[in-house]
Coordinates of C-alpha atoms in Angstrom, one line a residue:
X1 CA 88.1 -32.1 -16.7
X2 CA 91.5 -33.5 -15.9
X3 CA 93.7 -35.1 -18.6
X4 CA 96.6 -37.4 -17.8
X5 CA 98.6 -35.7 -20.5
X6 CA 98.9 -32.6 -18.2
X7 CA 101.4 -34.5 -16.2
X8 CA 103.4 -35.3 -19.3
X9 CA 103.3 -31.7 -20.4
X10 CA 104.7 -30.7 -17.0
X11 CA 107.5 -33.2 -17.3
X12 CA 108.2 -31.8 -20.8
X13 CA 108.3 -28.2 -19.5
X14 CA 110.7 -29.2 -16.7
X15 CA 113.0 -31.1 -19.0
X16 CA 115.3 -28.1 -19.2
X17 CA 118.0 -27.9 -21.9
X18 CA 116.7 -31.1 -23.5
X19 CA 113.3 -29.6 -24.1
X20 CA 112.3 -29.3 -27.8
X21 CA 109.2 -27.7 -29.4
X22 CA 106.3 -30.2 -28.8
X23 CA 103.8 -31.2 -31.5
X24 CA 100.5 -32.5 -30.2
X25 CA 99.0 -35.0 -32.5
X26 CA 95.4 -36.3 -32.5
X27 CA 92.1 -36.3 -34.2
X28 CA 89.9 -33.3 -34.3
X29 CA 87.9 -32.6 -31.2
X30 CA 90.0 -34.7 -28.8
X31 CA 90.9 -31.6 -26.8
X32 CA 94.3 -30.5 -28.1
X33 CA 93.6 -26.7 -27.8
X34 CA 91.9 -27.1 -24.4
X35 CA 94.8 -29.1 -23.1
X36 CA 97.3 -26.3 -23.9
X37 CA 95.1 -23.6 -22.5
X38 CA 94.6 -25.5 -19.3
X39 CA 98.3 -26.3 -19.1
X40 CA 99.1 -22.6 -19.3
X41 CA 96.8 -22.0 -16.3
X42 CA 98.2 -24.9 -14.3
X43 CA 101.9 -23.9 -14.8
X44 CA 101.1 -20.1 -14.4
X45 CA 102.6 -19.0 -17.7
X46 CA 101.5 -16.3 -20.1
X47 CA 99.9 -17.9 -23.1
X48 CA 100.6 -16.5 -26.5
X49 CA 98.2 -18.4 -28.8
X50 CA 98.2 -18.1 -32.6
X51 CA 95.5 -19.7 -34.8
X52 CA 96.8 -19.8 -38.4
X53 CA 93.5 -21.0 -39.8
X54 CA 91.5 -18.1 -38.3
X55 CA 94.2 -15.5 -38.9
X56 CA 96.5 -16.6 -41.8
X57 CA 98.3 -13.3 -41.7
X58 CA 99.9 -14.3 -38.4
X59 CA 102.3 -16.4 -40.4
X60 CA 104.1 -13.2 -41.6
X61 CA 105.4 -12.7 -38.1
X62 CA 107.7 -15.6 -38.7
X63 CA 109.1 -14.4 -42.0
X64 CA 112.6 -13.9 -40.6
X65 CA 114.7 -16.8 -39.4
X66 CA 115.8 -15.0 -36.3
X67 CA 113.8 -16.1 -33.1
X68 CA 114.6 -12.8 -31.4
X69 CA 113.1 -10.9 -34.2
X70 CA 110.1 -13.1 -34.3
X71 CA 109.6 -12.5 -30.5
X72 CA 109.7 -8.8 -31.1
X73 CA 107.1 -9.2 -33.9
X74 CA 104.9 -11.2 -31.6
X75 CA 105.2 -8.7 -28.8
X76 CA 104.1 -5.9 -31.1
X77 CA 101.3 -7.8 -32.6
X78 CA 99.9 -8.9 -29.3
X79 CA 100.8 -5.7 -27.4
X80 CA 102.6 -7.7 -24.7
X81 CA 106.1 -8.0 -23.4
X82 CA 107.2 -11.6 -24.1
X83 CA 109.7 -13.1 -21.7
X84 CA 110.7 -16.7 -22.7
X85 CA 111.1 -17.7 -19.0
X86 CA 107.4 -17.1 -18.2
X87 CA 105.7 -17.6 -21.6
X88 CA 104.1 -20.5 -23.4
X89 CA 103.9 -20.1 -27.2
X90 CA 101.1 -22.0 -28.8
X91 CA 100.9 -22.4 -32.6
X92 CA 97.4 -23.8 -33.3
X93 CA 96.1 -25.1 -36.7
X94 CA 99.7 -25.0 -37.8
X95 CA 98.8 -27.1 -40.9
X96 CA 97.5 -23.8 -42.3
X97 CA 101.0 -22.3 -42.2
X98 CA 103.3 -25.4 -42.9
X99 CA 106.4 -23.4 -43.4
X100 CA 106.3 -22.5 -39.7
X101 CA 106.6 -26.1 -38.7
X102 CA 109.9 -26.3 -40.6
X103 CA 111.0 -23.1 -38.9
X104 CA 110.8 -24.6 -35.4
X105 CA 114.4 -25.6 -35.7
X106 CA 115.4 -22.0 -35.3
X107 CA 113.8 -21.9 -31.8
X108 CA 115.2 -25.3 -30.8
X109 CA 118.7 -24.2 -31.7
X110 CA 118.7 -20.5 -30.8
X111 CA 116.0 -20.0 -28.2
X112 CA 115.5 -23.3 -26.2
X113 CA 114.3 -21.3 -23.2
X114 CA 111.0 -20.6 -24.9
X115 CA 108.6 -23.5 -24.6
X116 CA 106.6 -24.0 -27.8
X117 CA 103.6 -26.2 -28.4
X118 CA 101.9 -26.7 -31.8
X119 CA 98.8 -28.6 -32.9
X120 CA 96.4 -28.9 -35.8
X121 CA 93.2 -30.6 -36.7
X122 CA 94.5 -32.1 -39.9
X123 CA 98.2 -32.0 -39.0
X124 CA 98.7 -35.6 -40.0
X125 CA 98.2 -34.7 -43.7
X126 CA 101.0 -32.1 -43.4
X127 CA 103.3 -34.5 -41.7
X128 CA 102.7 -37.2 -44.3
X129 CA 103.1 -34.9 -47.3
X130 CA 105.3 -31.8 -47.0
X131 CA 107.6 -29.9 -49.3
X132 CA 109.7 -28.2 -46.6
X133 CA 112.6 -29.7 -44.6
X134 CA 111.3 -31.1 -41.4
X135 CA 113.3 -30.2 -38.3
X136 CA 114.4 -33.8 -37.6
X137 CA 115.7 -34.2 -34.1
X138 CA 114.6 -30.8 -33.1
X139 CA 111.0 -31.4 -32.3
X140 CA 109.1 -33.9 -30.1
X141 CA 105.6 -35.4 -30.4
X142 CA 102.8 -36.0 -28.0
X143 CA 99.9 -38.3 -29.0
X144 CA 96.4 -37.4 -27.6
X145 CA 93.5 -39.8 -27.7
X146 CA 89.9 -39.4 -26.5
X147 CA 89.4 -39.6 -22.7
X148 CA 90.3 -42.9 -21.2
X149 CA 87.9 -44.6 -18.7
X150 CA 90.1 -43.3 -15.9
X151 CA 89.8 -39.8 -17.2
X152 CA 86.0 -40.4 -17.6
X153 CA 85.9 -41.3 -13.9
X154 CA 87.8 -38.1 -13.0
X155 CA 85.3 -36.0 -15.1
X156 CA 82.4 -37.7 -13.3
X157 CA 83.9 -36.8 -9.9
X158 CA 84.5 -40.5 -9.2
X159 CA 88.0 -40.2 -7.9
X160 CA 87.5 -42.6 -5.1
X161 CA 86.6 -45.3 -7.6
X162 CA 89.7 -44.3 -9.7
X163 CA 91.9 -44.6 -6.6
X164 CA 90.3 -47.9 -5.8
X165 CA 91.3 -49.3 -9.2
X166 CA 94.7 -47.7 -9.0
X167 CA 95.5 -49.6 -5.8
X168 CA 93.5 -52.8 -6.6
X169 CA 95.4 -56.1 -6.3
X170 CA 94.2 -59.6 -7.3
X171 CA 94.5 -60.8 -3.7
X172 CA 91.4 -58.7 -2.9
X173 CA 87.8 -59.4 -3.8
X174 CA 85.9 -56.6 -5.3
X175 CA 82.6 -56.0 -3.4
X176 CA 79.4 -56.4 -5.4
X177 CA 78.4 -52.8 -4.8
X178 CA 81.7 -51.4 -6.2
X179 CA 81.7 -53.9 -9.1
X180 CA 78.2 -52.8 -10.1
X181 CA 79.0 -49.1 -9.8
X182 CA 82.0 -49.5 -12.1
X183 CA 80.1 -51.7 -14.5
X184 CA 77.4 -49.1 -14.7
X185 CA 79.9 -46.3 -15.3
X186 CA 81.6 -48.4 -18.0
X187 CA 78.2 -48.7 -19.8
X188 CA 77.9 -45.0 -19.6
X189 CA 81.3 -44.6 -21.1
X190 CA 80.3 -46.9 -23.9
X191 CA 77.4 -44.6 -24.8
X192 CA 79.1 -41.2 -24.0
X193 CA 82.6 -42.1 -25.2
X194 CA 85.7 -40.0 -24.6
X195 CA 85.4 -37.0 -26.8
X196 CA 85.6 -34.0 -24.4
X197 CA 82.5 -32.2 -25.7
X198 CA 80.2 -35.2 -25.1
X199 CA 81.8 -36.0 -21.7
X200 CA 81.5 -32.4 -20.5
X201 CA 77.9 -32.2 -21.5
X202 CA 77.1 -35.5 -19.8
X203 CA 78.8 -34.4 -16.6
X204 CA 77.1 -31.1 -16.4
X205 CA 73.6 -31.7 -17.9
X206 CA 73.2 -35.5 -17.7
X207 CA 71.2 -35.1 -20.9
X208 CA 71.3 -38.1 -23.3
X209 CA 69.4 -36.2 -25.8
X210 CA 72.1 -33.4 -25.8
X211 CA 74.9 -36.0 -25.9
X212 CA 73.3 -37.7 -28.9
X213 CA 73.0 -34.4 -30.7
X214 CA 76.7 -33.6 -29.9
X215 CA 77.7 -37.0 -31.4
X216 CA 75.8 -36.5 -34.6
X217 CA 77.1 -32.9 -34.9
X218 CA 80.7 -34.3 -34.5
X219 CA 80.0 -36.9 -37.2
X220 CA 78.7 -34.2 -39.5
X221 CA 81.8 -32.0 -38.7
X222 CA 84.1 -34.8 -39.6
X223 CA 82.2 -35.3 -42.9
X224 CA 82.5 -31.6 -43.6
X225 CA 86.3 -31.9 -43.3
X226 CA 86.4 -34.4 -46.2
X227 CA 86.8 -31.6 -48.7
X228 CA 90.1 -30.6 -47.0
X229 CA 91.6 -34.1 -47.4
X230 CA 94.4 -34.3 -49.9
X231 CA 93.9 -37.1 -52.5
X232 CA 91.6 -37.6 -55.5
X233 CA 88.9 -39.6 -53.7
X234 CA 85.2 -39.0 -54.2
X235 CA 83.4 -37.7 -51.2
X236 CA 81.0 -40.6 -51.6
X237 CA 83.8 -43.1 -51.0
X238 CA 84.9 -41.4 -47.8
X239 CA 81.3 -41.3 -46.6
X240 CA 80.8 -45.0 -47.4
X241 CA 84.0 -46.1 -45.6
X242 CA 83.2 -43.9 -42.6
X243 CA 79.8 -45.4 -42.3
X244 CA 81.1 -49.0 -42.8
X245 CA 83.8 -48.9 -40.1
X246 CA 81.5 -49.1 -37.1
X247 CA 79.5 -51.9 -38.7
X248 CA 82.6 -54.1 -39.4
X249 CA 84.4 -53.7 -36.1
X250 CA 85.8 -57.0 -35.0
X251 CA 85.8 -58.4 -38.5
X252 CA 88.5 -58.6 -41.1
X253 CA 88.1 -55.5 -43.2
X254 CA 87.2 -56.3 -46.8
X255 CA 87.0 -53.5 -49.4
X256 CA 84.3 -55.3 -51.3
X257 CA 81.9 -55.2 -48.4
X258 CA 82.0 -51.4 -48.3
X259 CA 80.8 -51.1 -51.9
X260 CA 80.8 -54.1 -54.2
X261 CA 80.4 -51.9 -57.2
X262 CA 83.4 -49.6 -56.5
X263 CA 87.0 -50.6 -57.3
X264 CA 89.0 -51.6 -54.2
X265 CA 91.7 -49.0 -54.9
X266 CA 89.3 -46.1 -54.3
X267 CA 88.0 -47.7 -51.1
X268 CA 91.6 -48.4 -50.0
X269 CA 92.6 -44.8 -50.6
X270 CA 89.5 -43.5 -48.8
X271 CA 90.4 -45.6 -45.8
X272 CA 94.0 -44.4 -45.8
X273 CA 92.7 -40.8 -45.7
X274 CA 90.4 -41.5 -42.8
X275 CA 93.3 -43.2 -40.9
X276 CA 95.4 -40.2 -41.6
X277 CA 92.7 -38.0 -40.1
X278 CA 92.7 -40.4 -37.1
X279 CA 89.0 -41.0 -37.5
X280 CA 89.7 -44.7 -37.5
X281 CA 92.6 -47.0 -36.6
X282 CA 93.9 -50.1 -38.3
X283 CA 94.6 -53.3 -36.3
X284 CA 97.3 -55.2 -38.1
X285 CA 97.6 -59.0 -38.3
X286 CA 100.8 -60.1 -36.7
X287 CA 102.4 -63.6 -36.7
X288 CA 103.1 -62.9 -33.0
X289 CA 106.1 -65.2 -32.8
X290 CA 108.0 -62.6 -30.8
X291 CA 108.7 -58.9 -30.3
X292 CA 108.4 -56.4 -31.9
X293 CA 105.0 -57.4 -33.1
X294 CA 105.3 -55.1 -36.1
X295 CA 108.2 -57.1 -37.6
X296 CA 105.8 -59.9 -38.7
X297 CA 102.8 -58.2 -40.1
X298 CA 100.5 -59.7 -42.8
X299 CA 99.6 -56.6 -44.8
X300 CA 96.7 -58.6 -46.5
X301 CA 94.8 -59.0 -43.3
X302 CA 93.7 -56.2 -41.0
X303 CA 90.7 -55.0 -38.9
X304 CA 89.6 -51.4 -38.2
X305 CA 88.1 -49.6 -35.2
X306 CA 86.6 -46.2 -35.0
X307 CA 87.9 -43.1 -33.2
X308 CA 85.6 -43.3 -30.3
X309 CA 83.2 -45.8 -28.7
X310 CA 80.6 -43.1 -28.1
X311 CA 80.6 -42.2 -31.8
X312 CA 80.5 -45.9 -32.6
X313 CA 77.4 -46.3 -30.4
X314 CA 75.7 -43.3 -32.1
X315 CA 76.6 -44.6 -35.5
X316 CA 75.1 -48.0 -34.7
X317 CA 71.9 -46.4 -33.3
X318 CA 72.3 -47.6 -29.7
X319 CA 70.3 -45.8 -27.0
X320 CA 70.8 -45.4 -23.3
X321 CA 67.7 -47.5 -22.6
X322 CA 69.3 -50.4 -24.5
X323 CA 72.6 -50.2 -22.7
X324 CA 71.0 -50.4 -19.2
X325 CA 68.4 -53.0 -20.1
X326 CA 71.0 -55.5 -21.4
X327 CA 73.3 -57.0 -18.8
X328 CA 75.8 -58.5 -21.1
X329 CA 77.6 -56.5 -23.8
X330 CA 77.7 -59.4 -26.2
X331 CA 74.0 -58.8 -27.0
X332 CA 75.0 -55.4 -28.4
X333 CA 75.9 -55.7 -32.0
X334 CA 77.5 -59.1 -31.5
X335 CA 80.4 -57.7 -29.4
X336 CA 81.6 -55.1 -31.9
X337 CA 81.3 -52.4 -29.3
X338 CA 83.3 -54.4 -26.8
X339 CA 86.2 -54.8 -29.3
X340 CA 86.0 -51.1 -30.1
X341 CA 86.1 -50.3 -26.4
X342 CA 89.1 -52.5 -25.7
X343 CA 91.0 -51.3 -28.7
X344 CA 90.4 -47.6 -27.9
X345 CA 91.6 -48.1 -24.3
X346 CA 94.6 -50.0 -25.4
X347 CA 95.7 -47.0 -27.4
X348 CA 95.7 -44.9 -24.2
X349 CA 98.4 -47.0 -22.5
X350 CA 101.2 -46.3 -24.9
X351 CA 103.8 -43.7 -23.7
X352 CA 102.8 -40.2 -24.9
X353 CA 105.7 -39.9 -27.3
X354 CA 104.9 -43.2 -29.2
X355 CA 102.2 -43.4 -31.8
X356 CA 99.8 -46.2 -30.7
X357 CA 99.6 -49.4 -32.8
X358 CA 97.2 -52.3 -32.5
X359 CA 97.8 -55.9 -33.5
X360 CA 95.8 -59.1 -33.6
X361 CA 96.4 -62.7 -34.7
X362 CA 94.5 -64.9 -37.1
X363 CA 95.0 -68.2 -38.7
X364 CA 93.5 -68.8 -42.1
X365 CA 93.5 -72.6 -42.6
X366 CA 90.8 -74.6 -44.0
X367 CA 88.9 -76.3 -41.2
X368 CA 91.1 -74.6 -38.6
X369 CA 90.6 -70.9 -38.7
X370 CA 91.2 -69.0 -35.5
X371 CA 91.6 -65.4 -34.2
X372 CA 92.9 -63.6 -31.2
X373 CA 91.2 -60.1 -30.8
X374 CA 94.4 -58.2 -29.7
X375 CA 98.0 -59.0 -29.2
X376 CA 100.2 -56.6 -27.1
X377 CA 103.8 -56.4 -26.2
X378 CA 104.5 -56.2 -22.5
X379 CA 108.2 -55.6 -21.9
X380 CA 109.8 -58.4 -23.9
X381 CA 106.7 -60.7 -23.9
X382 CA 103.9 -61.3 -26.3
X383 CA 100.5 -61.3 -24.5
X384 CA 97.3 -62.4 -26.3
X385 CA 94.0 -60.7 -25.3
X386 CA 90.6 -62.2 -25.9
X387 CA 87.6 -59.9 -25.6
X388 CA 84.4 -61.6 -24.4
X389 CA 81.5 -59.2 -24.5
X390 CA 79.7 -61.1 -21.8
X391 CA 80.9 -62.8 -18.6
X392 CA 81.5 -66.2 -20.3
X393 CA 82.5 -67.5 -23.7
X394 CA 84.5 -70.3 -25.4
X395 CA 88.3 -69.9 -25.7
X396 CA 89.0 -72.3 -28.6
X397 CA 91.1 -69.8 -30.5
X398 CA 93.1 -68.9 -27.4
X399 CA 93.8 -72.5 -26.6
X400 CA 95.1 -73.0 -30.1
X401 CA 97.2 -69.9 -30.0
X402 CA 98.8 -70.8 -26.7
X403 CA 99.5 -74.3 -28.0
X404 CA 101.2 -72.9 -31.1
X405 CA 103.2 -70.1 -29.4
X406 CA 103.9 -72.0 -26.2
X407 CA 103.3 -68.8 -24.1
X408 CA 102.8 -68.9 -20.3
X409 CA 100.3 -66.0 -19.9
X410 CA 97.1 -64.8 -21.6
X411 CA 94.4 -62.2 -20.8
X412 CA 90.7 -62.3 -21.1
X413 CA 88.6 -59.2 -20.8
X414 CA 84.9 -59.6 -20.0
X415 CA 82.1 -58.4 -17.7
X416 CA 82.9 -60.8 -14.8
X417 CA 85.0 -60.4 -11.7
X418 CA 88.8 -60.5 -11.9
X419 CA 90.3 -64.0 -11.6
X420 CA 93.5 -65.9 -12.3
X421 CA 93.1 -69.4 -13.6
X422 CA 95.5 -72.2 -14.4
X423 CA 94.2 -73.6 -17.7
X424 CA 94.9 -77.2 -18.6
X425 CA 93.3 -78.4 -21.9
X426 CA 93.9 -81.1 -24.5
X427 CA 95.7 -79.6 -27.5
X428 CA 95.2 -80.4 -31.1
X429 CA 97.9 -83.1 -30.7
X430 CA 98.3 -85.5 -27.8
X431 CA 100.1 -82.9 -25.7
X432 CA 98.3 -81.0 -22.9
X433 CA 98.2 -77.2 -23.2
X434 CA 98.9 -75.4 -19.9
X435 CA 98.9 -71.6 -19.3
X436 CA 97.8 -68.9 -16.9
X437 CA 94.6 -67.0 -17.8
X438 CA 94.3 -63.6 -16.3
X439 CA 90.6 -62.4 -16.5
X440 CA 89.8 -58.8 -15.9
X441 CA 86.6 -56.8 -16.2
X442 CA 86.3 -54.0 -18.8
X443 CA 86.8 -51.3 -16.1
X444 CA 90.2 -52.7 -15.2

């Protein structure tokens, strides 16, 4: 399978004197280790891979603060001659040897010619709570998400469809045949998701039974990791929150709905740990009066999505038969899956070096409540995004938002063909609300 991040890794490798050790961040099983191994093959470099969880004694090779000495130690341990000019050093599961993360400054300063990549399944816990001095300004980050829909097309050998989408312009009508092919593949993506193990199995065996087993095995693996999380939270709370997130997608998250008999602080702490493990992501409520969106966040209000739409579908008990027998996604769990899908894909469009953040807007006024599913920043503009699981749907909240914020452009994502519409509606006052509505199908 191809990953878009391979191109970014190549750019990082070619960045010369400005290159720093690169930390790959992402949830467990999103393909961090595979990505590095594949990159070593693509760029033709000797890969020296250390897994500190499997072999904790490897950390002793870094005991001295001299990169040249460390390189000699590595060469002896691996029985190889290590030349920085044709080697790629990969420090996997680095959270098991946290002092080495702090030691990366030595390499950044004294041996910049050696490209170093690091990753870890629970690395976020180390980054959030560490006792050593972080090499600030001497390391870079890359954020890795599950496969996007574009990468799903690559994996399914649908590059002609990918190229079609890449070159599509609104002046062109999409033929019914191509529209239906893409819609069908999107429904597959909703069920399979973007975790590499599930996608690989689907593309090679086309077995929904096997994919379902992989999803449930992954869910069990994530639960098994709970014991590794730092924080005094009962495993039962973590399990309850993890089970609740897929059910409450698209709704304001309330601790009391997870377990009315548990105190909110324990539920809040469990959610914080799951977010740190990147098993779920918070969507923050923003006033959306301007950019940056994070400057006007209401901490009291937020929504949550799951790591992956395939895992969400598995957790909700959806089957392949249900997906293909229902034409409109709004019949599937009242559109929860559609919001999960859009939120997950929005996280893939951020630059690789920026941690993705999601925002939405809501108005809590008696008799006049309203909500916009997602708000994004495009250059210096605020763009509201409404997700309509089917091909139609009322836009009352969007009309109100556009009236209040006086913005020129909005986006609707649904199952229909692309379109651009000039909207003119009567606002809450006597003034007419006018704006452009850009409608795009989920596959765009």
